[in-house]
Amino acid sequence: MLDRIFKLKEHHTDVKTEVIAGITTFAAMAYILAVNPGILSNAGLDAATMLTITGLAAAIGCVLMALLTNYPIALAPGMGLNAYFAFTIVLGAGIAPADALALVFWNGIFFLVLSLTGVRSKIADAIPANLRVGVQCGIGLFIAFIGLKNAGIVVDNPATLVTVGDLSKPSSILTIVGFVFMAFLVIKKVPGAIILGILGITLVGLFLPMGDGSVTAMPDGIMSAPAGIGDMFLSLNLWFPFENFGEVYPLILSLLFVDLFDTIGTLIGVSRRADLLDENDKLPKMGNALTADAGATVIGALLGTSTTTSYVESAAGVEAGGRTGLTAITVGACFLIALLFTPIILIIPNQATAPALVMVGVFMMQGVRHLDLDDVALLTPAFVTLLAMPLTFSISEGIGLGFITHVGIQMALGRFRDVSVVTYILAALFALHYLDVWGG
């Protein structure tokens, strides 16, 4: 039956290989179970509830991808997108979580329409490559900055805005040593390096003092039923984006393009490793893959979490031999099983998730190699995007300033035809927002 559904023989694989590949992918991305609730709790959401929703959204996304494409690609609430939801939309713009979830929902609906019509990939192709790199690297810096802030490595300072925290504290030492350990595991290509690092730091934290207790609190148990999701399920304020369009459209645009770059880049990168591309270097079922991704975002928003997207960590399972949707199904099953260990996951401290956030930032910064450092006209907008995200504590501000800078430089150089219509429109929309044309 499994061979008939997933065409295992046709893809030169078997059940054992696919299951091992799925477990490998899960080990590589399981950190999201600890990190996503931690990030979204900054927006006032309950960590235990968000843990359950994270696991459910990931499992559903994996099943959608498996059934619609038969690709070994796993999904979960995305890094960068969760930070954007918590720190830019909710905390930065002062939008209530229920209203922010509506933005995520309609972003998914819009993506679903674009995916079904084939327009989504065409829009992605129209965006300048230098801005795509700037967005990727900027989000990496932003995520790393959040991790350092949460762990107390970076603190506020009235004279310099930010400064280094007290590095002599046991908790700070644990974070730094833990990051070095995690980086070592990654460099040595140890499977599940990030989650192993998180678990190791959490374990050591049980024996280090912090305040009246220890860095890591003692768990209430090892296994339990997952927390309920009743408070978040279907809690979104569905019509909020339409009632406040002038205020929120820059947030919607940024949400759309962060998801767009992330998804298409991940699908192409993982598919190339899995040898799924055709003779024209195209992904045969790109439309179905994008539809699965958009559908997972819609369902995730209904459950109560930020954008669900494809994970580049799927490449770990591909390297282990995964070639079909059975790998993705296995990942989804692992996420559901992991929810039974909720007491353990909930005690993971910021000192353990901070190194993971910085490590993800390191991965995203690898994209800088695609920039032509000798072409200052293209480098400058990418640098503005990259720099603005952590300094303004906002992904959307970085994207907006990057687009405006890119179009302004190209126009000043007389390269009007080198800029796509889509890029002109986006730059104009961001400029209108900054000029407060609609009072937003």
Tab-separated table of C-alpha atoms in Angstrom:
chain	number	residue	atom	x	y	z
A	1	MET	CA	0.000	0.000	0.000
A	2	LEU	CA	2.784	2.427	0.918
A	3	ASP	CA	4.602	1.627	-2.307
A	4	ARG	CA	1.441	2.294	-4.301
A	5	ILE	CA	0.765	5.628	-2.559
A	6	PHE	CA	4.304	7.001	-2.467
A	7	LYS	CA	5.811	5.144	-5.479
A	8	LEU	CA	8.769	3.941	-3.411
A	9	LYS	CA	10.246	1.564	-6.028
A	10	GLU	CA	9.963	4.228	-8.717
A	11	HIS	CA	12.051	6.558	-6.525
A	12	HIS	CA	14.558	3.783	-5.660
A	13	THR	CA	13.782	3.812	-1.949
A	14	ASP	CA	11.979	1.699	0.656
A	15	VAL	CA	9.936	2.136	3.849
A	16	LYS	CA	12.911	1.773	6.199
A	17	THR	CA	14.947	4.407	4.364
A	18	GLU	CA	12.030	6.842	4.263
A	19	VAL	CA	11.251	6.447	7.970
A	20	ILE	CA	14.897	6.948	8.948
A	21	ALA	CA	15.032	10.003	6.686
A	22	GLY	CA	11.894	11.395	8.337
A	23	ILE	CA	13.319	10.935	11.812
A	24	THR	CA	16.517	12.643	10.638
A	25	THR	CA	14.587	15.646	9.313
A	26	PHE	CA	12.578	15.859	12.532
A	27	ALA	CA	15.762	15.837	14.606
A	28	ALA	CA	17.085	18.719	12.504
A	29	MET	CA	13.964	20.882	12.918
A	30	ALA	CA	12.580	19.745	16.290
A	31	TYR	CA	14.030	22.890	17.864
A	32	ILE	CA	10.988	24.758	16.546
A	33	LEU	CA	8.885	23.071	19.254
A	34	ALA	CA	10.896	24.963	21.863
A	35	VAL	CA	11.688	28.131	19.931
A	36	ASN	CA	8.309	28.964	18.375
A	37	PRO	CA	6.347	29.024	21.675
A	38	GLY	CA	9.181	31.045	23.234
A	39	ILE	CA	9.072	33.687	20.511
A	40	LEU	CA	5.280	33.886	20.342
A	41	SER	CA	5.015	34.123	24.132
A	42	ASN	CA	6.596	37.573	23.746
A	43	ALA	CA	3.341	38.542	22.040
A	44	GLY	CA	1.367	37.447	25.096
A	45	LEU	CA	0.463	33.971	23.859
A	46	ASP	CA	0.531	31.008	26.246
A	47	ALA	CA	3.659	28.890	25.667
A	48	ALA	CA	2.003	25.536	26.450
A	49	THR	CA	-0.869	26.250	24.068
A	50	MET	CA	1.521	27.413	21.355
A	51	LEU	CA	3.589	24.253	21.767
A	52	THR	CA	0.554	22.115	20.957
A	53	ILE	CA	-0.422	24.339	18.039
A	54	THR	CA	3.131	24.292	16.687
A	55	GLY	CA	3.145	20.497	16.643
A	56	LEU	CA	-0.311	20.294	15.060
A	57	ALA	CA	0.481	22.902	12.380
A	58	ALA	CA	3.716	21.114	11.524
A	59	ALA	CA	2.036	17.704	11.291
A	60	ILE	CA	-0.783	18.992	9.085
A	61	GLY	CA	1.656	20.857	6.841
A	62	CYS	CA	3.800	17.747	6.392
A	63	VAL	CA	0.759	15.643	5.458
A	64	LEU	CA	-0.418	18.246	2.933
A	65	MET	CA	2.990	18.353	1.253
A	66	ALA	CA	3.198	14.552	1.173
A	67	LEU	CA	-0.253	14.049	-0.335
A	68	LEU	CA	-0.135	16.914	-2.854
A	69	THR	CA	3.432	16.444	-4.096
A	70	ASN	CA	4.954	13.206	-2.750
A	71	TYR	CA	8.057	15.259	-1.918
A	72	PRO	CA	10.244	14.664	1.198
A	73	ILE	CA	9.737	18.244	2.361
A	74	ALA	CA	8.584	19.033	5.912
A	75	LEU	CA	6.737	22.126	7.116
A	76	ALA	CA	6.337	23.943	10.434
A	77	PRO	CA	5.772	27.506	11.681
A	78	GLY	CA	8.667	29.410	10.114
A	79	MET	CA	11.612	31.077	11.767
A	80	GLY	CA	11.758	34.765	10.927
A	81	LEU	CA	8.052	34.703	10.202
A	82	ASN	CA	7.299	33.974	13.858
A	83	ALA	CA	9.632	36.796	14.933
A	84	TYR	CA	7.907	39.085	12.438
A	85	PHE	CA	4.520	38.136	13.890
A	86	ALA	CA	5.549	38.693	17.515
A	87	PHE	CA	7.932	41.635	17.388
A	88	THR	CA	6.900	43.612	14.289
A	89	ILE	CA	3.155	43.064	14.013
A	90	VAL	CA	2.026	42.544	17.620
A	91	LEU	CA	4.616	44.407	19.698
A	92	GLY	CA	5.892	46.890	17.105
A	93	ALA	CA	2.613	47.886	15.433
A	94	GLY	CA	0.481	47.297	18.531
A	95	ILE	CA	-1.858	44.877	16.741
A	96	ALA	CA	-3.694	42.326	18.865
A	97	PRO	CA	-2.775	38.650	18.286
A	98	ALA	CA	-6.270	37.856	16.983
A	99	ASP	CA	-5.923	40.639	14.410
A	100	ALA	CA	-2.376	39.546	13.523
A	101	LEU	CA	-3.615	36.004	12.881
A	102	ALA	CA	-6.087	37.448	10.395
A	103	LEU	CA	-3.145	38.949	8.482
A	104	VAL	CA	-1.506	35.515	8.405
A	105	PHE	CA	-4.774	33.881	7.282
A	106	TRP	CA	-5.394	36.253	4.369
A	107	ASN	CA	-1.731	36.101	3.415
A	108	GLY	CA	-2.208	32.329	3.096
A	109	ILE	CA	-5.432	32.749	1.095
A	110	PHE	CA	-3.731	35.226	-1.232
A	111	PHE	CA	-0.776	32.877	-1.659
A	112	LEU	CA	-3.150	30.011	-2.352
A	113	VAL	CA	-4.769	31.954	-5.182
A	114	LEU	CA	-1.403	33.016	-6.592
A	115	SER	CA	-0.114	29.448	-6.348
A	116	LEU	CA	-3.110	27.929	-8.105
A	117	THR	CA	-2.822	30.474	-10.930
A	118	GLY	CA	0.960	30.174	-11.259
A	119	VAL	CA	1.481	33.884	-10.531
A	120	ARG	CA	3.382	33.314	-7.277
A	121	SER	CA	6.613	32.082	-8.876
A	122	LYS	CA	6.455	34.851	-11.508
A	123	ILE	CA	6.292	37.505	-8.774
A	124	ALA	CA	9.278	35.947	-7.052
A	125	ASP	CA	11.269	36.051	-10.295
A	126	ALA	CA	10.481	39.775	-10.671
A	127	ILE	CA	12.071	40.728	-7.331
A	128	PRO	CA	15.770	41.736	-7.601
A	129	ALA	CA	18.126	38.985	-6.456
A	130	ASN	CA	20.142	41.422	-4.314
A	131	LEU	CA	17.050	42.328	-2.279
A	132	ARG	CA	16.204	38.670	-1.793
A	133	VAL	CA	19.660	38.117	-0.325
A	134	GLY	CA	19.355	41.233	1.809
A	135	VAL	CA	16.033	40.033	3.221
A	136	GLN	CA	17.399	36.568	3.993
A	137	CYS	CA	20.535	37.852	5.717
A	138	GLY	CA	18.688	40.650	7.515
A	139	ILE	CA	16.210	38.191	8.998
A	140	GLY	CA	19.167	36.092	10.124
A	141	LEU	CA	20.656	39.043	12.001
A	142	PHE	CA	17.259	39.930	13.450
A	143	ILE	CA	16.663	36.412	14.754
A	144	ALA	CA	20.151	36.241	16.261
A	145	PHE	CA	19.637	39.620	17.935
A	146	ILE	CA	16.381	38.382	19.490
A	147	GLY	CA	18.178	35.330	20.859
A	148	LEU	CA	20.960	37.390	22.428
A	149	LYS	CA	18.404	39.795	23.903
A	150	ASN	CA	16.289	37.016	25.404
A	151	ALA	CA	19.340	35.437	27.034
A	152	GLY	CA	20.565	38.730	28.512
A	153	ILE	CA	23.762	38.757	26.442
A	154	VAL	CA	22.602	42.030	24.877
A	155	VAL	CA	20.775	44.534	27.113
A	156	ASP	CA	19.420	48.052	26.731
A	157	ASN	CA	21.499	51.111	27.557
A	158	PRO	CA	20.196	54.698	27.708
A	159	ALA	CA	23.425	56.110	26.251
A	160	THR	CA	24.153	53.611	23.470
A	161	LEU	CA	20.708	51.941	23.037
A	162	VAL	CA	22.261	48.474	23.475
A	163	THR	CA	25.305	47.067	25.231
A	164	VAL	CA	26.690	43.770	26.467
A	165	GLY	CA	25.069	42.179	29.518
A	166	ASP	CA	26.735	40.682	32.574
A	167	LEU	CA	28.806	37.877	31.076
A	168	SER	CA	30.048	36.727	34.479
A	169	LYS	CA	26.655	35.282	35.428
A	170	PRO	CA	26.333	31.478	35.231
A	171	SER	CA	23.379	31.860	32.841
A	172	SER	CA	25.416	34.014	30.436
A	173	ILE	CA	28.377	31.645	30.573
A	174	LEU	CA	26.033	28.731	29.857
A	175	THR	CA	24.625	30.532	26.796
A	176	ILE	CA	28.062	31.294	25.358
A	177	VAL	CA	29.536	27.862	26.035
A	178	GLY	CA	26.331	26.270	24.761
A	179	PHE	CA	26.542	28.200	21.500
A	180	VAL	CA	30.155	27.114	20.953
A	181	PHE	CA	29.122	23.511	21.641
A	182	MET	CA	26.178	23.778	19.245
A	183	ALA	CA	28.343	25.334	16.533
A	184	PHE	CA	30.867	22.515	16.988
A	185	LEU	CA	28.129	19.914	16.470
A	186	VAL	CA	26.893	21.730	13.358
A	187	ILE	CA	30.410	22.015	11.904
A	188	LYS	CA	30.972	18.302	12.518
A	189	LYS	CA	27.636	17.624	10.768
A	190	VAL	CA	26.189	15.748	13.742
A	191	PRO	CA	22.552	14.817	12.941
A	192	GLY	CA	20.126	16.923	14.985
A	193	ALA	CA	22.945	19.232	16.130
A	194	ILE	CA	20.665	22.095	17.160
A	195	ILE	CA	18.190	20.031	19.178
A	196	LEU	CA	21.063	18.129	20.813
A	197	GLY	CA	22.614	21.460	21.780
A	198	ILE	CA	19.312	22.706	23.218
A	199	LEU	CA	18.820	19.550	25.270
A	200	GLY	CA	22.414	19.604	26.500
A	201	ILE	CA	22.201	23.231	27.645
A	202	THR	CA	18.834	22.569	29.292
A	203	LEU	CA	20.268	19.634	31.218
A	204	VAL	CA	23.302	21.598	32.469
A	205	GLY	CA	20.978	24.465	33.421
A	206	LEU	CA	19.356	22.253	36.054
A	207	PHE	CA	22.558	22.570	38.112
A	208	LEU	CA	23.299	26.288	37.615
A	209	PRO	CA	21.797	28.935	39.939
A	210	MET	CA	19.721	31.867	38.682
A	211	GLY	CA	17.692	34.010	41.052
A	212	ASP	CA	15.862	31.893	43.593
A	213	GLY	CA	16.157	28.736	41.506
A	214	SER	CA	18.186	27.327	38.648
A	215	VAL	CA	18.550	28.299	34.982
A	216	THR	CA	16.369	25.336	34.081
A	217	ALA	CA	13.310	24.648	36.211
A	218	MET	CA	12.510	21.109	37.245
A	219	PRO	CA	9.771	19.589	35.051
A	220	ASP	CA	6.434	18.518	36.480
A	221	GLY	CA	6.908	15.166	34.814
A	222	ILE	CA	8.252	13.532	31.679
A	223	MET	CA	5.065	12.839	29.735
A	224	SER	CA	1.582	14.311	29.772
A	225	ALA	CA	-1.321	15.103	27.504
A	226	PRO	CA	-0.670	18.200	25.374
A	227	ALA	CA	-2.244	21.505	26.406
A	228	GLY	CA	-5.588	22.364	24.833
A	229	ILE	CA	-5.866	24.918	22.023
A	230	GLY	CA	-9.384	26.159	22.700
A	231	ASP	CA	-8.282	29.721	23.492
A	232	MET	CA	-6.509	30.112	20.136
A	233	PHE	CA	-8.467	27.924	17.715
A	234	LEU	CA	-10.501	30.115	15.350
A	235	SER	CA	-9.679	33.172	17.467
A	236	LEU	CA	-8.632	35.347	14.510
A	237	ASN	CA	-10.474	38.600	13.797
A	238	LEU	CA	-11.213	37.718	10.180
A	239	TRP	CA	-12.150	41.141	8.786
A	240	PHE	CA	-9.489	43.212	10.549
A	241	PRO	CA	-7.211	43.620	7.466
A	242	PHE	CA	-10.054	45.007	5.368
A	243	GLU	CA	-11.209	47.400	8.062
A	244	ASN	CA	-7.680	48.765	8.624
A	245	PHE	CA	-6.047	48.360	5.219
A	246	GLY	CA	-4.337	51.753	5.214
A	247	GLU	CA	-2.600	50.872	8.459
A	248	VAL	CA	-1.625	47.260	7.819
A	249	TYR	CA	-0.849	46.935	4.096
A	250	PRO	CA	2.945	47.388	4.571
A	251	LEU	CA	2.828	44.545	7.106
A	252	ILE	CA	0.898	42.377	4.651
A	253	LEU	CA	3.375	43.106	1.848
A	254	SER	CA	6.327	42.235	4.043
A	255	LEU	CA	4.637	39.075	5.311
A	256	LEU	CA	3.892	38.075	1.736
A	257	PHE	CA	7.407	38.529	0.428
A	258	VAL	CA	9.244	37.054	3.387
A	259	ASP	CA	7.112	33.928	2.966
A	260	LEU	CA	7.555	34.022	-0.812
A	261	PHE	CA	11.355	34.151	-0.738
A	262	ASP	CA	11.607	31.619	2.045
A	263	THR	CA	9.308	29.039	0.476
A	264	ILE	CA	10.551	29.111	-3.100
A	265	GLY	CA	14.200	29.187	-2.020
A	266	THR	CA	13.657	26.200	0.274
A	267	LEU	CA	11.718	24.185	-2.311
A	268	ILE	CA	14.332	24.677	-5.019
A	269	GLY	CA	17.284	24.077	-2.701
A	270	VAL	CA	15.933	20.875	-1.145
A	271	SER	CA	14.561	19.583	-4.442
A	272	ARG	CA	17.938	20.024	-6.103
A	273	ARG	CA	19.561	17.915	-3.374
A	274	ALA	CA	16.865	15.268	-3.755
A	275	ASP	CA	17.328	15.237	-7.550
A	276	LEU	CA	13.686	16.149	-8.074
A	277	LEU	CA	14.285	18.878	-10.679
A	278	ASP	CA	13.649	18.158	-14.352
A	279	GLU	CA	15.979	18.670	-17.311
A	280	ASN	CA	15.106	22.394	-17.337
A	281	ASP	CA	16.119	22.782	-13.664
A	282	LYS	CA	12.459	23.236	-12.734
A	283	LEU	CA	10.480	21.541	-9.963
A	284	PRO	CA	7.742	19.539	-11.771
A	285	LYS	CA	5.139	19.977	-9.043
A	286	MET	CA	6.090	23.495	-7.950
A	287	GLY	CA	2.452	24.613	-8.144
A	288	ASN	CA	1.314	21.758	-5.905
A	289	ALA	CA	4.166	22.413	-3.463
A	290	LEU	CA	3.274	26.095	-3.218
A	291	THR	CA	-0.384	25.163	-2.778
A	292	ALA	CA	0.524	22.826	0.100
A	293	ASP	CA	2.610	25.571	1.681
A	294	ALA	CA	-0.183	28.143	1.341
A	295	GLY	CA	-2.781	25.681	2.625
A	296	ALA	CA	-0.618	24.949	5.673
A	297	THR	CA	-0.418	28.688	6.389
A	298	VAL	CA	-4.205	29.042	6.253
A	299	ILE	CA	-4.749	26.057	8.557
A	300	GLY	CA	-1.994	27.244	10.905
A	301	ALA	CA	-3.647	30.651	11.225
A	302	LEU	CA	-6.975	28.992	12.047
A	303	LEU	CA	-5.213	26.928	14.721
A	304	GLY	CA	-3.577	30.086	16.093
A	305	THR	CA	0.043	30.312	14.953
A	306	SER	CA	2.220	32.396	12.656
A	307	THR	CA	2.991	31.447	9.056
A	308	THR	CA	3.690	27.753	8.396
A	309	THR	CA	6.277	27.159	5.702
A	310	SER	CA	8.649	24.627	4.128
A	311	TYR	CA	11.842	23.919	6.065
A	312	VAL	CA	15.319	23.857	4.580
A	313	GLU	CA	16.180	21.299	7.283
A	314	SER	CA	14.347	18.840	5.044
A	315	ALA	CA	17.700	18.552	3.285
A	316	ALA	CA	18.927	16.504	6.271
A	317	GLY	CA	16.365	13.818	5.494
A	318	VAL	CA	17.204	13.973	1.810
A	319	GLU	CA	20.852	13.337	2.639
A	320	ALA	CA	19.676	10.312	4.652
A	321	GLY	CA	17.945	8.907	1.567
A	322	GLY	CA	14.441	10.399	1.756
A	323	ARG	CA	12.877	10.743	-1.682
A	324	THR	CA	9.087	10.632	-1.216
A	325	GLY	CA	6.218	11.976	0.822
A	326	LEU	CA	6.591	9.106	3.262
A	327	THR	CA	9.540	11.030	4.708
A	328	ALA	CA	7.280	14.044	5.301
A	329	ILE	CA	4.559	11.843	6.821
A	330	THR	CA	7.124	10.435	9.245
A	331	VAL	CA	8.169	13.963	10.264
A	332	GLY	CA	4.542	14.853	10.941
A	333	ALA	CA	4.085	11.754	13.088
A	334	CYS	CA	7.232	12.635	15.071
A	335	PHE	CA	5.829	16.093	15.814
A	336	LEU	CA	2.638	14.573	17.202
A	337	ILE	CA	4.543	12.060	19.331
A	338	ALA	CA	6.791	14.853	20.656
A	339	LEU	CA	3.753	16.642	22.091
A	340	LEU	CA	3.481	13.870	24.659
A	341	PHE	CA	6.722	15.201	26.155
A	342	THR	CA	5.293	18.682	26.747
A	343	PRO	CA	6.607	18.954	30.366
A	344	ILE	CA	10.190	18.515	29.149
A	345	ILE	CA	9.851	20.969	26.252
A	346	LEU	CA	8.288	23.676	28.432
A	347	ILE	CA	11.267	23.839	30.828
A	348	ILE	CA	13.727	24.683	28.030
A	349	PRO	CA	15.119	28.113	29.069
A	350	ASN	CA	16.054	31.153	26.979
A	351	GLN	CA	19.693	30.251	27.584
A	352	ALA	CA	19.123	27.085	25.531
A	353	THR	CA	17.014	28.581	22.729
A	354	ALA	CA	19.253	31.658	22.282
A	355	PRO	CA	22.170	29.655	20.794
A	356	ALA	CA	19.675	27.997	18.435
A	357	LEU	CA	18.407	31.395	17.252
A	358	VAL	CA	21.959	32.626	16.689
A	359	MET	CA	22.801	29.411	14.829
A	360	VAL	CA	19.777	29.847	12.560
A	361	GLY	CA	21.022	33.400	11.965
A	362	VAL	CA	24.398	31.975	10.929
A	363	PHE	CA	22.688	29.681	8.417
A	364	MET	CA	20.688	32.550	6.925
A	365	MET	CA	23.781	34.763	6.665
A	366	GLN	CA	25.363	32.201	4.352
A	367	GLY	CA	23.257	33.745	1.603
A	368	VAL	CA	25.599	36.745	1.537
A	369	ARG	CA	27.887	34.762	-0.771
A	370	HIS	CA	25.355	35.385	-3.545
A	371	LEU	CA	25.923	39.155	-3.405
A	372	ASP	CA	28.249	40.805	-5.905
A	373	LEU	CA	30.337	42.812	-3.449
A	374	ASP	CA	31.989	44.740	-6.292
A	375	ASP	CA	28.689	46.147	-7.621
A	376	VAL	CA	27.964	48.923	-5.123
A	377	ALA	CA	24.701	49.824	-6.865
A	378	LEU	CA	23.282	46.405	-6.001
A	379	LEU	CA	25.170	45.921	-2.745
A	380	THR	CA	23.872	49.138	-1.157
A	381	PRO	CA	20.117	48.263	-1.124
A	382	ALA	CA	20.923	44.778	0.161
A	383	PHE	CA	23.075	46.275	2.925
A	384	VAL	CA	20.349	48.774	3.874
A	385	THR	CA	17.841	45.910	4.121
A	386	LEU	CA	20.239	43.763	6.131
A	387	LEU	CA	21.195	46.595	8.494
A	388	ALA	CA	17.739	48.056	9.047
A	389	MET	CA	16.044	44.875	10.259
A	390	PRO	CA	17.933	44.414	13.542
A	391	LEU	CA	18.429	48.152	14.127
A	392	THR	CA	14.740	49.014	13.676
A	393	PHE	CA	13.699	45.709	15.263
A	394	SER	CA	11.379	45.235	12.294
A	395	ILE	CA	11.529	43.012	9.228
A	396	SER	CA	9.002	45.125	7.333
A	397	GLU	CA	10.991	48.334	7.851
A	398	GLY	CA	14.080	46.639	6.451
A	399	ILE	CA	12.204	45.404	3.385
A	400	GLY	CA	10.562	48.788	2.783
A	401	LEU	CA	13.783	50.781	3.080
A	402	GLY	CA	15.580	48.246	0.887
A	403	PHE	CA	13.044	48.507	-1.931
A	404	ILE	CA	13.024	52.307	-1.837
A	405	THR	CA	16.836	52.452	-1.852
A	406	HIS	CA	17.096	50.004	-4.753
A	407	VAL	CA	14.611	51.850	-6.959
A	408	GLY	CA	16.087	55.250	-6.044
A	409	ILE	CA	19.637	54.202	-6.982
A	410	GLN	CA	18.580	52.542	-10.246
A	411	MET	CA	16.575	55.624	-11.268
A	412	ALA	CA	19.445	57.950	-10.393
A	413	LEU	CA	21.716	55.854	-12.633
A	414	GLY	CA	19.178	55.999	-15.469
A	415	ARG	CA	18.577	52.230	-15.345
A	416	PHE	CA	14.814	52.555	-15.511
A	417	ARG	CA	14.346	49.392	-17.574
A	418	ASP	CA	16.419	47.309	-15.169
A	419	VAL	CA	13.699	47.609	-12.525
A	420	SER	CA	10.620	45.394	-12.817
A	421	VAL	CA	7.115	46.802	-12.618
A	422	VAL	CA	6.514	44.770	-9.453
A	423	THR	CA	9.545	46.376	-7.782
A	424	TYR	CA	8.405	49.876	-8.763
A	425	ILE	CA	4.945	49.208	-7.325
A	426	LEU	CA	6.299	47.835	-4.052
A	427	ALA	CA	8.730	50.709	-3.590
A	428	ALA	CA	5.919	53.196	-4.261
A	429	LEU	CA	3.617	51.512	-1.743
A	430	PHE	CA	6.292	51.538	0.960
A	431	ALA	CA	7.096	55.193	0.176
A	432	LEU	CA	3.420	56.142	0.493
A	433	HIS	CA	3.355	54.403	3.853
A	434	TYR	CA	6.372	56.355	5.125
A	435	LEU	CA	4.844	59.588	3.870
A	436	ASP	CA	1.727	58.692	5.893
A	437	VAL	CA	-0.514	59.236	2.868
A	438	TRP	CA	-3.316	57.093	4.299
A	439	GLY	CA	-2.686	57.939	7.922
A	440	GLY	CA	-1.147	54.514	8.594
